[in-house]
PDB file of C-alpha atoms in Angstrom:
ATOM      1  CA  MET V   1     -10.763   9.562 -13.310  1.00 44.00           C
ATOM      2  CA  ASN V   2      -7.950   9.435 -15.829  1.00 40.00           C
ATOM      3  CA  THR V   3      -5.730  11.998 -14.187  1.00 41.00           C
ATOM      4  CA  ALA V   4      -2.096  11.195 -15.013  1.00 41.00           C
ATOM      5  CA  LYS V   5       0.144  10.399 -12.098  1.00 42.00           C
ATOM      6  CA  PRO V   6       2.131  13.574 -11.474  1.00 43.00           C
ATOM      7  CA  SER V   7       5.288  11.940 -10.127  1.00 42.00           C
ATOM      8  CA  SER V   8       7.285   8.792 -10.894  1.00 43.00           C
ATOM      9  CA  ILE V   9       8.926   6.426  -8.463  1.00 44.00           C
ATOM     10  CA  GLY V  10      12.188   8.277  -8.943  1.00 42.00           C
ATOM     11  CA  ILE V  11      10.543  11.588  -8.060  1.00 40.00           C
ATOM     12  CA  PHE V  12       9.085   9.963  -4.918  1.00 39.00           C
ATOM     13  CA  ARG V  13      12.556   9.118  -3.708  1.00 42.00           C
ATOM     14  CA  HIS V  14      13.914  12.518  -4.622  1.00 40.00           C
ATOM     15  CA  LEU V  15      11.133  14.159  -2.604  1.00 39.00           C
ATOM     16  CA  ILE V  16      11.980  12.020   0.407  1.00 38.00           C
ATOM     17  CA  ALA V  17      15.439  13.536   0.631  1.00 37.00           C
ATOM     18  CA  SER V  18      14.097  17.078   0.771  1.00 39.00           C
ATOM     19  CA  LEU V  19      11.152  16.366   3.045  1.00 36.00           C
ATOM     20  CA  VAL V  20      12.508  14.029   5.729  1.00 35.00           C
ATOM     21  CA  MET V  21      14.247  16.649   7.835  1.00 32.00           C
ATOM     22  CA  GLY V  22      11.179  18.811   7.947  1.00 35.00           C
ATOM     23  CA  LEU V  23       8.765  15.956   8.557  1.00 33.00           C
ATOM     24  CA  VAL V  24      10.431  13.821  11.162  1.00 32.00           C
ATOM     25  CA  THR V  25       9.056  16.053  13.867  1.00 30.00           C
ATOM     26  CA  PHE V  26       5.824  14.116  13.321  1.00 30.00           C
ATOM     27  CA  ALA V  27       7.455  11.312  15.341  1.00 32.00           C
ATOM     28  CA  VAL V  28       6.062  10.489  18.772  1.00 32.00           C
ATOM     29  CA  SER V  29       8.933  12.084  20.701  1.00 31.00           C
ATOM     30  CA  PRO V  30       8.371  15.799  21.301  1.00 35.00           C
ATOM     31  CA  ALA V  31      12.042  16.562  20.982  1.00 37.00           C
ATOM     32  CA  PRO V  32      13.719  13.757  18.947  1.00 38.00           C
ATOM     33  CA  THR V  33      17.462  13.543  18.748  1.00 41.00           C
ATOM     34  CA  PHE V  34      19.217  13.460  15.407  1.00 43.00           C
ATOM     35  CA  ALA V  35      19.748   9.681  15.808  1.00 41.00           C
ATOM     36  CA  ALA V  36      16.032   9.231  16.509  1.00 40.00           C
ATOM     37  CA  GLN V  37      15.203  11.239  13.406  1.00 50.00           C
ATOM     38  CA  GLU V  38      17.504   9.089  11.285  1.00 51.00           C
ATOM     39  CA  GLN V  39      15.952   5.903  12.733  1.00 47.00           C
ATOM     40  CA  THR V  40      12.425   7.148  11.967  1.00 62.00           C
ATOM     41  CA  ALA V  41      13.347   8.091   8.401  1.00 72.00           C
ATOM     42  CA  GLU V  42      15.040   4.694   7.879  1.00 69.00           C
ATOM     43  CA  THR V  43      11.962   2.874   9.174  1.00 68.00           C
ATOM     44  CA  TRP V  44       9.732   4.804   6.838  1.00 76.00           C
ATOM     45  CA  ARG V  45      12.072   4.166   3.885  1.00 80.00           C
ATOM     46  CA  ALA V  46      12.301   0.404   4.516  1.00 77.00           C
ATOM     47  CA  LEU V  47       8.541  -0.003   4.743  1.00 77.00           C
ATOM     48  CA  ARG V  48       8.000   2.162   1.678  1.00 85.00           C
ATOM     49  CA  GLU V  49      10.561   0.295  -0.457  1.00 85.00           C
ATOM     50  CA  GLU V  50       9.062  -3.080   0.452  1.00 82.00           C
ATOM     51  CA  ALA V  51       5.579  -1.805  -0.383  1.00 84.00           C
ATOM     52  CA  LEU V  52       6.831  -0.316  -3.652  1.00 86.00           C
ATOM     53  CA  ALA V  53       8.390  -3.682  -4.604  1.00 85.00           C
ATOM     54  CA  TYR V  54       5.054  -5.475  -4.100  1.00 82.00           C
ATOM     55  CA  GLU V  55       3.053  -2.687  -5.807  1.00 87.00           C
ATOM     56  CA  HIS V  56       5.100  -2.957  -8.998  1.00 86.00           C
ATOM     57  CA  GLY V  57       6.362  -6.559  -8.791  1.00 85.00           C
ATOM     58  CA  GLU V  58      10.025  -5.496  -8.511  1.00 83.00           C
ATOM     59  CA  GLY V  59      12.058  -8.549  -7.307  1.00 75.00           C
ATOM     60  CA  VAL V  60       8.900 -10.179  -5.783  1.00 71.00           C
ATOM     61  CA  PRO V  61       5.543 -11.245  -7.244  1.00 79.00           C
ATOM     62  CA  LYS V  62       3.225  -8.264  -7.656  1.00 82.00           C
ATOM     63  CA  ASN V  63       0.809  -8.162  -4.724  1.00 82.00           C
ATOM     64  CA  SER V  64      -1.304  -5.050  -4.283  1.00 82.00           C
ATOM     65  CA  GLU V  65      -2.786  -6.296  -1.021  1.00 81.00           C
ATOM     66  CA  LYS V  66       0.597  -6.601   0.620  1.00 78.00           C
ATOM     67  CA  ALA V  67       1.614  -3.254  -0.813  1.00 85.00           C
ATOM     68  CA  VAL V  68      -1.373  -1.558   0.708  1.00 85.00           C
ATOM     69  CA  ALA V  69      -0.746  -3.280   4.105  1.00 81.00           C
ATOM     70  CA  LEU V  70       2.877  -2.116   4.113  1.00 82.00           C
ATOM     71  CA  TYR V  71       1.991   1.396   2.992  1.00 87.00           C
ATOM     72  CA  CYS V  72      -0.587   1.502   5.700  1.00 84.00           C
ATOM     73  CA  GLN V  73       2.007   0.472   8.317  1.00 78.00           C
ATOM     74  CA  GLY V  74       4.080   3.388   7.155  1.00 82.00           C
ATOM     75  CA  ALA V  75       1.115   5.663   7.221  1.00 85.00           C
ATOM     76  CA  LYS V  76       0.441   4.644  10.868  1.00 80.00           C
ATOM     77  CA  ALA V  77       4.038   5.540  11.633  1.00 76.00           C
ATOM     78  CA  GLY V  78       3.592   9.002  10.148  1.00 83.00           C
ATOM     79  CA  ASP V  79       5.257   8.679   6.749  1.00 88.00           C
ATOM     80  CA  PRO V  80       3.709  11.244   4.339  1.00 91.00           C
ATOM     81  CA  GLU V  81       4.992   9.429   1.273  1.00 93.00           C
ATOM     82  CA  ALA V  82       3.227   6.243   2.346  1.00 90.00           C
ATOM     83  CA  ARG V  83       0.071   8.276   2.888  1.00 92.00           C
ATOM     84  CA  TYR V  84       0.411   9.838  -0.559  1.00 94.00           C
ATOM     85  CA  SER V  85       0.866   6.402  -2.151  1.00 93.00           C
ATOM     86  CA  LEU V  86      -2.252   5.084  -0.450  1.00 92.00           C
ATOM     87  CA  GLY V  87      -4.192   8.134  -1.610  1.00 91.00           C
ATOM     88  CA  TRP V  88      -3.019   7.534  -5.168  1.00 92.00           C
ATOM     89  CA  MET V  89      -3.967   3.849  -5.115  1.00 91.00           C
ATOM     90  CA  TYR V  90      -7.472   4.584  -3.815  1.00 91.00           C
ATOM     91  CA  MET V  91      -7.984   7.487  -6.227  1.00 93.00           C
ATOM     92  CA  ASN V  92      -7.163   5.297  -9.242  1.00 91.00           C
ATOM     93  CA  GLY V  93      -8.458   1.902  -7.984  1.00 90.00           C
ATOM     94  CA  ARG V  94      -4.922   0.445  -8.220  1.00 85.00           C
ATOM     95  CA  GLY V  95      -5.214  -2.904  -6.464  1.00 81.00           C
ATOM     96  CA  VAL V  96      -8.009  -1.599  -4.179  1.00 84.00           C
ATOM     97  CA  PRO V  97     -11.632  -0.527  -4.766  1.00 88.00           C
ATOM     98  CA  ARG V  98     -11.665   3.048  -6.035  1.00 91.00           C
ATOM     99  CA  SER V  99     -12.687   5.570  -3.336  1.00 91.00           C
ATOM    100  CA  ASP V 100     -12.243   9.288  -3.655  1.00 93.00           C
ATOM    101  CA  GLY V 101     -13.212   9.679   0.029  1.00 91.00           C
ATOM    102  CA  LEU V 102     -10.433   7.336   1.171  1.00 91.00           C
ATOM    103  CA  ALA V 103      -8.000   8.922  -1.252  1.00 92.00           C
ATOM    104  CA  ALA V 104      -8.855  12.321   0.175  1.00 92.00           C
ATOM    105  CA  TYR V 105      -8.377  11.036   3.734  1.00 93.00           C
ATOM    106  CA  PHE V 106      -4.815   9.921   3.024  1.00 93.00           C
ATOM    107  CA  PHE V 107      -3.948  12.928   0.861  1.00 94.00           C
ATOM    108  CA  LYS V 108      -5.170  15.249   3.655  1.00 92.00           C
ATOM    109  CA  LEU V 109      -3.081  13.396   6.287  1.00 91.00           C
ATOM    110  CA  ALA V 110      -0.004  13.957   4.191  1.00 91.00           C
ATOM    111  CA  ALA V 111      -0.953  17.483   3.129  1.00 91.00           C
ATOM    112  CA  ASP V 112      -1.359  18.469   6.805  1.00 91.00           C
ATOM    113  CA  GLN V 113       2.328  17.569   7.209  1.00 90.00           C
ATOM    114  CA  GLY V 114       3.296  19.896   4.398  1.00 92.00           C
ATOM    115  CA  HIS V 115       3.486  17.246   1.668  1.00 93.00           C
ATOM    116  CA  VAL V 116       3.039  19.387  -1.504  1.00 94.00           C
ATOM    117  CA  PRO V 117       2.057  16.636  -3.989  1.00 94.00           C
ATOM    118  CA  SER V 118      -0.753  15.521  -1.645  1.00 93.00           C
ATOM    119  CA  LEU V 119      -1.972  19.109  -1.261  1.00 93.00           C
ATOM    120  CA  LYS V 120      -2.149  19.439  -5.042  1.00 93.00           C
ATOM    121  CA  MET V 121      -4.247  16.230  -5.349  1.00 94.00           C
ATOM    122  CA  LEU V 122      -6.923  17.248  -2.840  1.00 93.00           C
ATOM    123  CA  PRO V 123      -9.011  19.284  -5.347  1.00 93.00           C
ATOM    124  CA  PHE V 124      -9.411  16.179  -7.487  1.00 92.00           C
ATOM    125  CA  VAL V 125     -10.938  13.940  -4.827  1.00 92.00           C
ATOM    126  CA  GLY V 126     -13.356  16.070  -2.834  1.00 88.00           C
ATOM    127  CA  GLN V 127     -14.141  15.514   0.854  1.00 91.00           C
ATOM    128  CA  PRO V 128     -12.398  12.837   2.912  1.00 90.00           C
ATOM    129  CA  VAL V 129     -14.259  10.124   4.777  1.00 88.00           C
ATOM    130  CA  THR V 130     -14.883  11.026   8.372  1.00 84.00           C
ATOM    131  CA  GLU V 131     -13.851   7.711  10.007  1.00 81.00           C
ATOM    132  CA  PRO V 132     -10.304   6.373   9.892  1.00 77.00           C
ATOM    133  CA  PRO V 133      -9.901   3.722   7.138  1.00 79.00           C
ATOM    134  CA  ASP V 134      -9.974   0.089   8.196  1.00 72.00           C
ATOM    135  CA  CYS V 135      -6.296  -0.475   7.620  1.00 71.00           C
ATOM    136  CA  LEU V 136      -5.435   2.184  10.204  1.00 72.00           C
ATOM    137  CA  ARG V 137      -7.543   0.355  12.773  1.00 61.00           C
ATOM    138  CA  GLU V 138      -6.129  -3.150  12.051  1.00 42.00           C
ATOM    139  CA  LYS V 139      -4.165  -4.947  14.718  1.00 44.00           C
ATOM    140  CA  THR V 140      -0.459  -4.714  14.066  1.00 40.00           C
ATOM    141  CA  PHE V 141      -0.092  -8.436  13.473  1.00 39.00           C
ATOM    142  CA  ALA V 142      -3.413  -9.177  11.751  1.00 36.00           C
ATOM    143  CA  SER V 143      -3.273 -10.497   8.184  1.00 36.00           C
ATOM    144  CA  ASN V 144      -5.317 -12.680   5.859  1.00 33.00           C
ATOM    145  CA  GLU V 145      -2.959 -15.592   6.562  1.00 36.00           C
ATOM    146  CA  VAL V 146      -2.526 -15.433  10.293  1.00 40.00           C
ATOM    147  CA  ASP V 147      -4.041 -13.724  13.296  1.00 46.00           C
ATOM    148  CA  TRP V 148      -1.264 -13.573  15.845  1.00 58.00           C
ATOM    149  CA  ILE V 149      -2.472 -14.724  19.258  1.00 59.00           C
ATOM    150  CA  PHE V 150      -0.662 -13.612  22.383  1.00 64.00           C
ATOM    151  CA  THR V 151      -1.029 -15.467  25.670  1.00 66.00           C
ATOM    152  CA  ASN V 152       0.139 -12.499  27.751  1.00 74.00           C
ATOM    153  CA  GLU V 153       0.934  -8.819  27.595  1.00 81.00           C
ATOM    154  CA  LYS V 154       4.650  -9.464  27.672  1.00 84.00           C
ATOM    155  CA  GLN V 155       4.384 -11.375  24.394  1.00 83.00           C
ATOM    156  CA  ARG V 156       2.403  -8.485  22.863  1.00 84.00           C
ATOM    157  CA  ARG V 157       5.108  -6.026  23.879  1.00 88.00           C
ATOM    158  CA  LEU V 158       7.868  -8.183  22.398  1.00 91.00           C
ATOM    159  CA  ALA V 159       5.876  -8.596  19.161  1.00 88.00           C
ATOM    160  CA  THR V 160       5.592  -4.793  19.026  1.00 89.00           C
ATOM    161  CA  LEU V 161       9.348  -4.564  19.482  1.00 92.00           C
ATOM    162  CA  ILE V 162       9.872  -6.842  16.499  1.00 93.00           C
ATOM    163  CA  ASN V 163       7.372  -4.896  14.457  1.00 89.00           C
ATOM    164  CA  ARG V 164       9.272  -1.661  15.243  1.00 90.00           C
ATOM    165  CA  LEU V 165      12.760  -2.911  14.578  1.00 93.00           C
ATOM    166  CA  ALA V 166      12.323  -5.211  11.591  1.00 93.00           C
ATOM    167  CA  PRO V 167      11.988  -2.402   8.956  1.00 90.00           C
ATOM    168  CA  GLU V 168      15.316  -0.955  10.082  1.00 91.00           C
ATOM    169  CA  TYR V 169      16.937  -4.116   8.763  1.00 93.00           C
ATOM    170  CA  GLY V 170      14.844  -4.439   5.601  1.00 91.00           C
ATOM    171  CA  VAL V 171      13.060  -7.501   7.018  1.00 94.00           C
ATOM    172  CA  SER V 172       9.284  -7.914   6.799  1.00 91.00           C
ATOM    173  CA  PRO V 173       7.875  -7.761  10.338  1.00 91.00           C
ATOM    174  CA  ARG V 174       5.725 -10.749   9.556  1.00 91.00           C
ATOM    175  CA  PHE V 175       8.766 -12.773   8.542  1.00 94.00           C
ATOM    176  CA  ALA V 176      10.668 -11.698  11.630  1.00 95.00           C
ATOM    177  CA  TYR V 177       7.732 -12.532  13.847  1.00 92.00           C
ATOM    178  CA  ALA V 178       7.356 -15.935  12.177  1.00 92.00           C
ATOM    179  CA  VAL V 179      11.007 -16.724  13.030  1.00 96.00           C
ATOM    180  CA  ALA V 180      10.725 -15.456  16.620  1.00 94.00           C
ATOM    181  CA  HIS V 181       7.480 -17.312  17.204  1.00 90.00           C
ATOM    182  CA  THR V 182       8.887 -20.576  15.814  1.00 91.00           C
ATOM    183  CA  GLU V 183      12.212 -20.214  17.643  1.00 94.00           C
ATOM    184  CA  SER V 184      11.074 -19.304  21.138  1.00 92.00           C
ATOM    185  CA  ASN V 185       7.367 -18.468  21.237  1.00 88.00           C
ATOM    186  CA  LEU V 186       8.597 -14.940  22.119  1.00 90.00           C
ATOM    187  CA  ASP V 187      10.318 -16.037  25.299  1.00 91.00           C
ATOM    188  CA  PRO V 188      13.269 -13.710  26.010  1.00 94.00           C
ATOM    189  CA  ASN V 189      14.740 -16.196  28.507  1.00 94.00           C
ATOM    190  CA  ALA V 190      14.539 -19.312  26.264  1.00 94.00           C
ATOM    191  CA  ILE V 191      17.646 -21.529  26.104  1.00 94.00           C
ATOM    192  CA  SER V 192      17.830 -24.531  23.756  1.00 92.00           C
ATOM    193  CA  PRO V 193      19.824 -27.722  24.352  1.00 91.00           C
ATOM    194  CA  LYS V 194      22.361 -26.308  21.873  1.00 90.00           C
ATOM    195  CA  ASN V 195      22.616 -23.109  23.965  1.00 95.00           C
ATOM    196  CA  ALA V 196      20.683 -20.953  21.487  1.00 95.00           C
ATOM    197  CA  GLN V 197      19.512 -17.991  23.536  1.00 96.00           C
ATOM    198  CA  GLY V 198      16.687 -15.512  23.788  1.00 96.00           C
ATOM    199  CA  ILE V 199      13.768 -14.563  21.550  1.00 96.00           C
ATOM    200  CA  MET V 200      15.590 -15.156  18.277  1.00 97.00           C
ATOM    201  CA  GLN V 201      17.563 -18.156  19.673  1.00 97.00           C
ATOM    202  CA  LEU V 202      21.032 -16.926  18.859  1.00 97.00           C
ATOM    203  CA  ILE V 203      23.912 -19.337  19.460  1.00 96.00           C
ATOM    204  CA  PRO V 204      27.011 -17.647  21.007  1.00 96.00           C
ATOM    205  CA  ASP V 205      28.861 -17.587  17.660  1.00 96.00           C
ATOM    206  CA  THR V 206      25.956 -15.766  16.004  1.00 96.00           C
ATOM    207  CA  SER V 207      25.739 -13.332  18.908  1.00 96.00           C
ATOM    208  CA  ALA V 208      29.423 -12.554  18.503  1.00 96.00           C
ATOM    209  CA  ARG V 209      29.143 -12.306  14.748  1.00 96.00           C
ATOM    210  CA  PHE V 210      26.443  -9.640  15.043  1.00 96.00           C
ATOM    211  CA  ASN V 211      27.795  -7.839  18.065  1.00 95.00           C
ATOM    212  CA  VAL V 212      25.145  -8.976  20.545  1.00 96.00           C
ATOM    213  CA  LYS V 213      26.716  -8.436  24.000  1.00 96.00           C
ATOM    214  CA  LYS V 214      23.670  -9.313  26.087  1.00 96.00           C
ATOM    215  CA  PRO V 215      21.719 -12.130  24.358  1.00 96.00           C
ATOM    216  CA  PHE V 216      18.959 -12.096  26.969  1.00 96.00           C
ATOM    217  CA  ASP V 217      18.307  -8.391  26.463  1.00 96.00           C
ATOM    218  CA  PRO V 218      15.211  -8.416  24.216  1.00 96.00           C
ATOM    219  CA  GLU V 219      16.233  -5.506  21.945  1.00 96.00           C
ATOM    220  CA  GLN V 220      19.816  -6.682  21.520  1.00 97.00           C
ATOM    221  CA  ASN V 221      18.655 -10.243  20.778  1.00 97.00           C
ATOM    222  CA  VAL V 222      16.046  -9.139  18.212  1.00 97.00           C
ATOM    223  CA  ARG V 223      18.524  -6.809  16.508  1.00 96.00           C
ATOM    224  CA  GLY V 224      21.033  -9.688  16.290  1.00 97.00           C
ATOM    225  CA  GLY V 225      18.425 -12.002  14.780  1.00 97.00           C
ATOM    226  CA  LEU V 226      17.298  -9.334  12.334  1.00 97.00           C
ATOM    227  CA  ALA V 227      20.891  -8.616  11.298  1.00 97.00           C
ATOM    228  CA  TYR V 228      21.370 -12.292  10.632  1.00 98.00           C
ATOM    229  CA  LEU V 229      18.118 -12.519   8.625  1.00 97.00           C
ATOM    230  CA  ARG V 230      19.160  -9.451   6.589  1.00 96.00           C
ATOM    231  CA  TRP V 231      22.511 -11.123   5.811  1.00 97.00           C
ATOM    232  CA  LEU V 232      20.892 -14.452   4.927  1.00 97.00           C
ATOM    233  CA  LEU V 233      18.372 -12.747   2.640  1.00 96.00           C
ATOM    234  CA  ALA V 234      21.172 -11.132   0.715  1.00 94.00           C
ATOM    235  CA  TYR V 235      23.289 -14.300   0.688  1.00 96.00           C
ATOM    236  CA  PHE V 236      20.397 -16.445  -0.625  1.00 95.00           C
ATOM    237  CA  ARG V 237      18.930 -13.648  -2.774  1.00 93.00           C
ATOM    238  CA  GLY V 238      15.565 -13.433  -1.015  1.00 92.00           C
ATOM    239  CA  ASP V 239      14.705 -17.146  -1.089  1.00 94.00           C
ATOM    240  CA  VAL V 240      12.600 -17.494   2.105  1.00 94.00           C
ATOM    241  CA  ALA V 241      12.864 -21.315   2.323  1.00 94.00           C
ATOM    242  CA  LEU V 242      16.661 -21.199   2.070  1.00 96.00           C
ATOM    243  CA  VAL V 243      16.914 -18.396   4.572  1.00 97.00           C
ATOM    244  CA  ALA V 244      14.703 -20.272   7.047  1.00 97.00           C
ATOM    245  CA  ALA V 245      16.747 -23.439   6.567  1.00 97.00           C
ATOM    246  CA  ALA V 246      20.015 -21.531   7.081  1.00 97.00           C
ATOM    247  CA  TYR V 247      18.681 -19.802  10.205  1.00 97.00           C
ATOM    248  CA  ASN V 248      17.949 -23.218  11.680  1.00 96.00           C
ATOM    249  CA  ALA V 249      20.894 -25.257  10.419  1.00 96.00           C
ATOM    250  CA  GLY V 250      23.448 -22.673   9.238  1.00 96.00           C
ATOM    251  CA  GLU V 251      24.257 -21.397   5.803  1.00 96.00           C
ATOM    252  CA  GLY V 252      27.143 -23.846   5.555  1.00 96.00           C
ATOM    253  CA  ALA V 253      24.701 -26.802   5.801  1.00 96.00           C
ATOM    254  CA  VAL V 254      22.465 -25.286   3.097  1.00 96.00           C
ATOM    255  CA  ASN V 255      25.471 -24.882   0.738  1.00 96.00           C
ATOM    256  CA  HIS V 256      26.792 -28.351   1.511  1.00 96.00           C
ATOM    257  CA  HIS V 257      23.436 -30.041   0.772  1.00 95.00           C
ATOM    258  CA  ARG V 258      22.656 -27.779  -2.209  1.00 94.00           C
ATOM    259  CA  GLY V 259      19.405 -26.709  -0.592  1.00 94.00           C
ATOM    260  CA  ILE V 260      17.356 -27.495   2.460  1.00 94.00           C
ATOM    261  CA  PRO V 261      19.352 -30.039   4.516  1.00 95.00           C
ATOM    262  CA  PRO V 262      17.807 -33.510   4.919  1.00 94.00           C
ATOM    263  CA  TYR V 263      17.340 -33.022   8.625  1.00 94.00           C
ATOM    264  CA  ALA V 264      13.873 -33.716   9.974  1.00 93.00           C
ATOM    265  CA  GLU V 265      14.084 -30.747  12.330  1.00 93.00           C
ATOM    266  CA  THR V 266      15.153 -28.320   9.624  1.00 95.00           C
ATOM    267  CA  ARG V 267      12.528 -29.462   7.116  1.00 94.00           C
ATOM    268  CA  GLN V 268       9.797 -29.167   9.731  1.00 92.00           C
ATOM    269  CA  TYR V 269      11.159 -25.777  10.676  1.00 94.00           C
ATOM    270  CA  VAL V 270      10.978 -24.511   7.108  1.00 94.00           C
ATOM    271  CA  LYS V 271       7.382 -25.722   6.796  1.00 92.00           C
ATOM    272  CA  ARG V 272       6.404 -23.889   9.964  1.00 91.00           C
ATOM    273  CA  ILE V 273       7.951 -20.640   8.777  1.00 91.00           C
ATOM    274  CA  LEU V 274       6.257 -20.909   5.366  1.00 89.00           C
ATOM    275  CA  ALA V 275       2.918 -21.566   7.104  1.00 85.00           C
ATOM    276  CA  LEU V 276       3.292 -18.368   9.076  1.00 85.00           C
ATOM    277  CA  PHE V 277       4.846 -16.376   6.277  1.00 87.00           C
ATOM    278  CA  PRO V 278       3.490 -17.897   3.039  1.00 84.00           C
ATOM    279  CA  GLN V 279       5.850 -16.176   0.569  1.00 86.00           C
ATOM    280  CA  ARG V 280       8.680 -17.740  -1.238  1.00 88.00           C
ATOM    281  CA  GLU V 281      10.513 -14.458  -2.049  1.00 89.00           C
ATOM    282  CA  HIS V 282      11.462 -11.512   0.104  1.00 92.00           C
ATOM    283  CA  PRO V 283      13.155  -8.183  -0.930  1.00 90.00           C
ATOM    284  CA  PHE V 284      16.837  -8.017  -0.076  1.00 89.00           C
ATOM    285  CA  ASP V 285      19.708  -5.590  -0.176  1.00 89.00           C
ATOM    286  CA  PRO V 286      22.429  -6.940  -2.517  1.00 89.00           C
ATOM    287  CA  ALA V 287      24.971  -4.571  -0.951  1.00 91.00           C
ATOM    288  CA  ILE V 288      24.958  -6.517   2.333  1.00 93.00           C
ATOM    289  CA  THR V 289      26.984  -9.459   1.008  1.00 93.00           C
ATOM    290  CA  GLN V 290      27.887 -11.447  -2.092  1.00 93.00           C
ATOM    291  CA  PRO V 291      25.456 -14.223  -2.983  1.00 94.00           C
ATOM    292  CA  SER V 292      26.192 -17.870  -2.125  1.00 95.00           C
ATOM    293  CA  PRO V 293      28.529 -19.223  -4.779  1.00 94.00           C
ATOM    294  CA  ASN V 294      26.411 -22.399  -4.730  1.00 93.00           C
ATOM    295  CA  LEU V 295      23.159 -20.728  -5.760  1.00 91.00           C
ATOM    296  CA  PRO V 296      23.130 -22.125  -9.315  1.00 90.00           C
ATOM    297  CA  GLN V 297      23.596 -25.672  -8.057  1.00 91.00           C
ATOM    298  CA  ILE V 298      21.054 -25.064  -5.263  1.00 91.00           C
ATOM    299  CA  ALA V 299      18.484 -23.837  -7.780  1.00 86.00           C
ATOM    300  CA  ARG V 300      18.914 -26.932  -9.947  1.00 86.00           C
ATOM    301  CA  HIS V 301      18.712 -29.242  -6.905  1.00 83.00           C
ATOM    302  CA  MET V 302      15.661 -27.422  -5.423  1.00 78.00           C
ATOM    303  CA  ALA V 303      13.831 -27.689  -8.756  1.00 76.00           C
ATOM    304  CA  HIS V 304      13.595 -31.458  -8.129  1.00 70.00           C
ATOM    305  CA  THR V 305      12.921 -31.468  -4.410  1.00 65.00           C
ATOM    306  CA  GLU V 306      10.335 -30.091  -1.983  1.00 54.00           C
ATOM    307  CA  PRO V 307      11.136 -28.437   1.345  1.00 48.00           C
TER     308      PRO V 307
END
């Protein structure tokens, strides 16, 4: 089908502003507060923007598979725009096998929420499939690279917490999970010899920096770690290896050594993060902080070294 796409990326974002207040009632809570509505909308937006970046190769290598996985995560959470984007990709075979039935399934999900563009697309794709698409049945932490394995239900709950909170900070849940798993194996009571604490292993200075009052409270600790990752992503302009090195050794050490510090622990740490999250670039918000003034020198140095 050669139907022209009826709305651009800019129109998508314009539609979000007018639809969010009417659609957030789809959230799990039967009577969400205004703060809960804002949080839901922000989660949807963060997932959608990361998916959009991978779909079009904006700031990261183009990767339709990752885009579909992120859109599907948003679709699971109830975002009609993510459902519309999935419908469009399946209708046109954009990075996925073309399927009018799957397209209709996602368009109908969004149309049932009052999403007008999806409603207009339904006549072009016929009847939806009757079974939920595979991506809606996938485990939260399943991917082609890693199948997350939990040794107990407590770990699974903490992984779910990370998965829920990470999009609020513009951090990929997989990246956040890789850091938490490497740092503490999802142990909220972990303490290192250097007094790094909790799931994300925050040292007291980092806790204070990101307003973590109770470092052994799982949600506070995860939020502190995510805030630090968000800051590091902006500071090192989305370079995952540099962010991982800085999380382990501090951004000062990365600047001083013009790249990944020559510490055995840090180099092994970076390798473990990249094994769990095999991407070298991650979307970032440039408004969070100015970039490291040493990035040009770091780039030249890193071109001749391996992490």
